Amino acid sequence: MATECSSGESWKQQPPYRHSKEDAAKFDKKHEASCHCGRVKYWLSRDAPLVAKYCHCRGCQVLHGAPFQWAAIFHKEDMMFENGTDNLVFYQSGEQTLGHDLPCKVSCAYCRSPIFDEGRRMALLFPTLIKFANKAERDAFYPQCHIFYSQRVVDIPDGKPKWDGIDGEGSLLMENVA
Ligand SMILES: [Zn+2]
Ligand SMILES: [Zn+2]
């Protein structure tokens, strides 16, 4: 029945949650990732992200309980969850509400591991969940830059560009300035 699925739920039938049978069959599983408890598992079909960053903003510090966030950006089509939306919860940090309202934050409903931030076309995922086979695989996810470095709680003197806000906007900060 075509009307069985309301249009409000149609996102559940889209990547990264559902792929067509043909797309799923030819999905090239380059990386596997899972949350802490293992109830949520997904695969990536690309070796490396479009771009990776460390975000030092206050919001990421609070939401991740960490000094900064490591984010890797992929097209949603390049990500595939093993069990669709099962065991996932959605949080809209802008409105501070629960529910799937893009852009939103996606976590495991059981162990609460942050899994990714979902945009309209992009998935901003957290590579700490990926089971890298070796250092070379992990190095492909090393960030090209730091963003919101002005809000940092730790210095990372790695020679990468450091933006005071979003990359490409605002100004670049020099390393080791107080
Ligand atoms: Zn979990
Ligand atoms: Zn941030």
Short mmCIF file of C-alpha atoms in Angstrom, two decimals, residues 67-174:
data_model
loop_
_atom_site.label_atom_id
_atom_site.label_comp_id
_atom_site.label_asym_id
_atom_site.label_seq_id
_atom_site.Cartn_x
_atom_site.Cartn_y
_atom_site.Cartn_z
CA PRO A 67 37.81 18.34 24.88
CA PHE A 68 36.98 18.39 21.15
CA GLN A 69 35.10 16.48 18.48
CA TRP A 70 36.65 14.49 15.60
CA ALA A 71 34.32 14.67 12.61
CA ALA A 72 34.55 13.09 9.16
CA ILE A 73 32.15 14.11 6.40
CA PHE A 74 30.59 11.64 3.96
CA HIS A 75 27.65 11.71 1.58
CA LYS A 76 24.73 9.93 3.24
CA GLU A 77 24.66 7.46 0.32
CA ASP A 78 28.13 6.26 1.36
CA MET A 79 26.90 5.19 4.81
CA MET A 80 24.66 2.19 5.51
CA PHE A 81 23.20 1.11 8.85
CA GLU A 82 22.83 -2.62 9.41
CA ASN A 83 19.34 -2.30 10.94
CA GLY A 84 17.96 0.98 9.60
CA THR A 85 16.79 3.26 12.41
CA ASP A 86 16.63 0.48 15.03
CA ASN A 87 18.24 1.51 18.34
CA LEU A 88 18.82 5.10 17.20
CA VAL A 89 17.66 8.27 18.96
CA PHE A 90 17.59 11.75 17.44
CA TYR A 91 18.28 15.11 19.06
CA GLN A 92 17.91 18.52 17.51
CA SER A 93 20.57 20.56 19.31
CA GLY A 94 19.44 23.90 17.83
CA GLU A 95 15.90 23.57 19.22
CA GLN A 96 16.94 21.26 22.06
CA THR A 97 14.17 18.85 21.14
CA LEU A 98 13.97 15.11 20.50
CA GLY A 99 12.99 13.83 17.10
CA HIS A 100 14.26 13.60 13.55
CA ASP A 101 14.33 17.22 12.42
CA LEU A 102 17.38 17.93 10.24
CA PRO A 103 20.07 18.79 11.02
CA CYS A 104 20.10 16.53 14.07
CA LYS A 105 22.37 14.43 16.26
CA VAL A 106 22.07 10.66 16.17
CA SER A 107 23.04 8.43 19.10
CA CYS A 108 22.60 4.83 20.25
CA ALA A 109 19.36 4.55 22.24
CA TYR A 110 20.95 1.97 24.54
CA CYS A 111 24.58 2.98 25.29
CA ARG A 112 24.11 6.61 24.12
CA SER A 113 27.30 6.71 22.05
CA PRO A 114 27.18 9.69 19.68
CA ILE A 115 27.16 8.17 16.17
CA PHE A 116 26.82 11.01 13.69
CA ASP A 117 25.33 14.39 12.93
CA GLU A 118 22.82 14.12 10.09
CA GLY A 119 22.45 16.95 7.61
CA ARG A 120 20.22 17.05 4.55
CA ARG A 121 22.80 15.46 2.25
CA MET A 122 25.82 14.92 4.44
CA ALA A 123 26.72 12.68 7.34
CA LEU A 124 29.20 14.14 9.79
CA LEU A 125 30.34 11.03 11.60
CA PHE A 126 32.69 10.28 14.48
CA PRO A 127 35.60 8.07 13.33
CA THR A 128 36.30 6.82 16.86
CA LEU A 129 33.56 4.22 16.17
CA ILE A 130 35.34 2.81 13.09
CA LYS A 131 37.34 -0.39 13.40
CA PHE A 132 40.47 0.66 11.52
CA ALA A 133 42.62 -2.28 10.43
CA ASN A 134 45.87 -0.32 10.56
CA LYS A 135 47.43 3.12 10.97
CA ALA A 136 47.27 3.93 7.26
CA GLU A 137 43.50 3.49 7.28
CA ARG A 138 43.20 5.74 10.31
CA ASP A 139 45.57 8.34 8.86
CA ALA A 140 43.17 8.81 5.93
CA PHE A 141 40.77 10.34 8.49
CA TYR A 142 43.30 12.76 9.98
CA PRO A 143 41.74 16.25 10.03
CA GLN A 144 42.75 18.90 7.50
CA CYS A 145 41.95 21.69 9.96
CA HIS A 146 40.65 22.73 13.37
CA ILE A 147 37.47 24.78 13.73
CA PHE A 148 36.23 26.93 16.62
CA TYR A 149 39.80 26.80 17.91
CA SER A 150 39.17 29.99 19.88
CA GLN A 151 36.96 27.90 22.23
CA ARG A 152 39.56 25.15 22.74
CA VAL A 153 40.40 23.66 26.12
CA VAL A 154 43.55 21.98 24.81
CA ASP A 155 46.23 23.09 22.31
CA ILE A 156 46.94 20.78 19.37
CA PRO A 157 50.23 21.92 17.79
CA ASP A 158 49.95 19.72 14.67
CA GLY A 159 50.72 22.35 12.04
CA LYS A 160 47.16 22.20 10.59
CA PRO A 161 45.13 25.36 9.88
CA LYS A 162 43.21 26.63 12.91
CA TRP A 163 40.07 28.70 12.40
CA ASP A 164 38.57 30.80 15.18
CA GLY A 165 35.08 29.77 13.97
CA ILE A 166 33.88 27.81 10.94
CA ASP A 167 36.60 27.03 8.38
CA GLY A 168 36.72 29.46 5.48
CA GLU A 169 35.02 32.16 7.57
CA GLY A 170 36.44 34.43 10.23
CA SER A 171 40.16 34.36 10.77
CA LEU A 172 42.94 31.83 11.03
CA LEU A 173 44.64 31.66 14.38
CA MET A 174 48.35 31.18 14.81
#
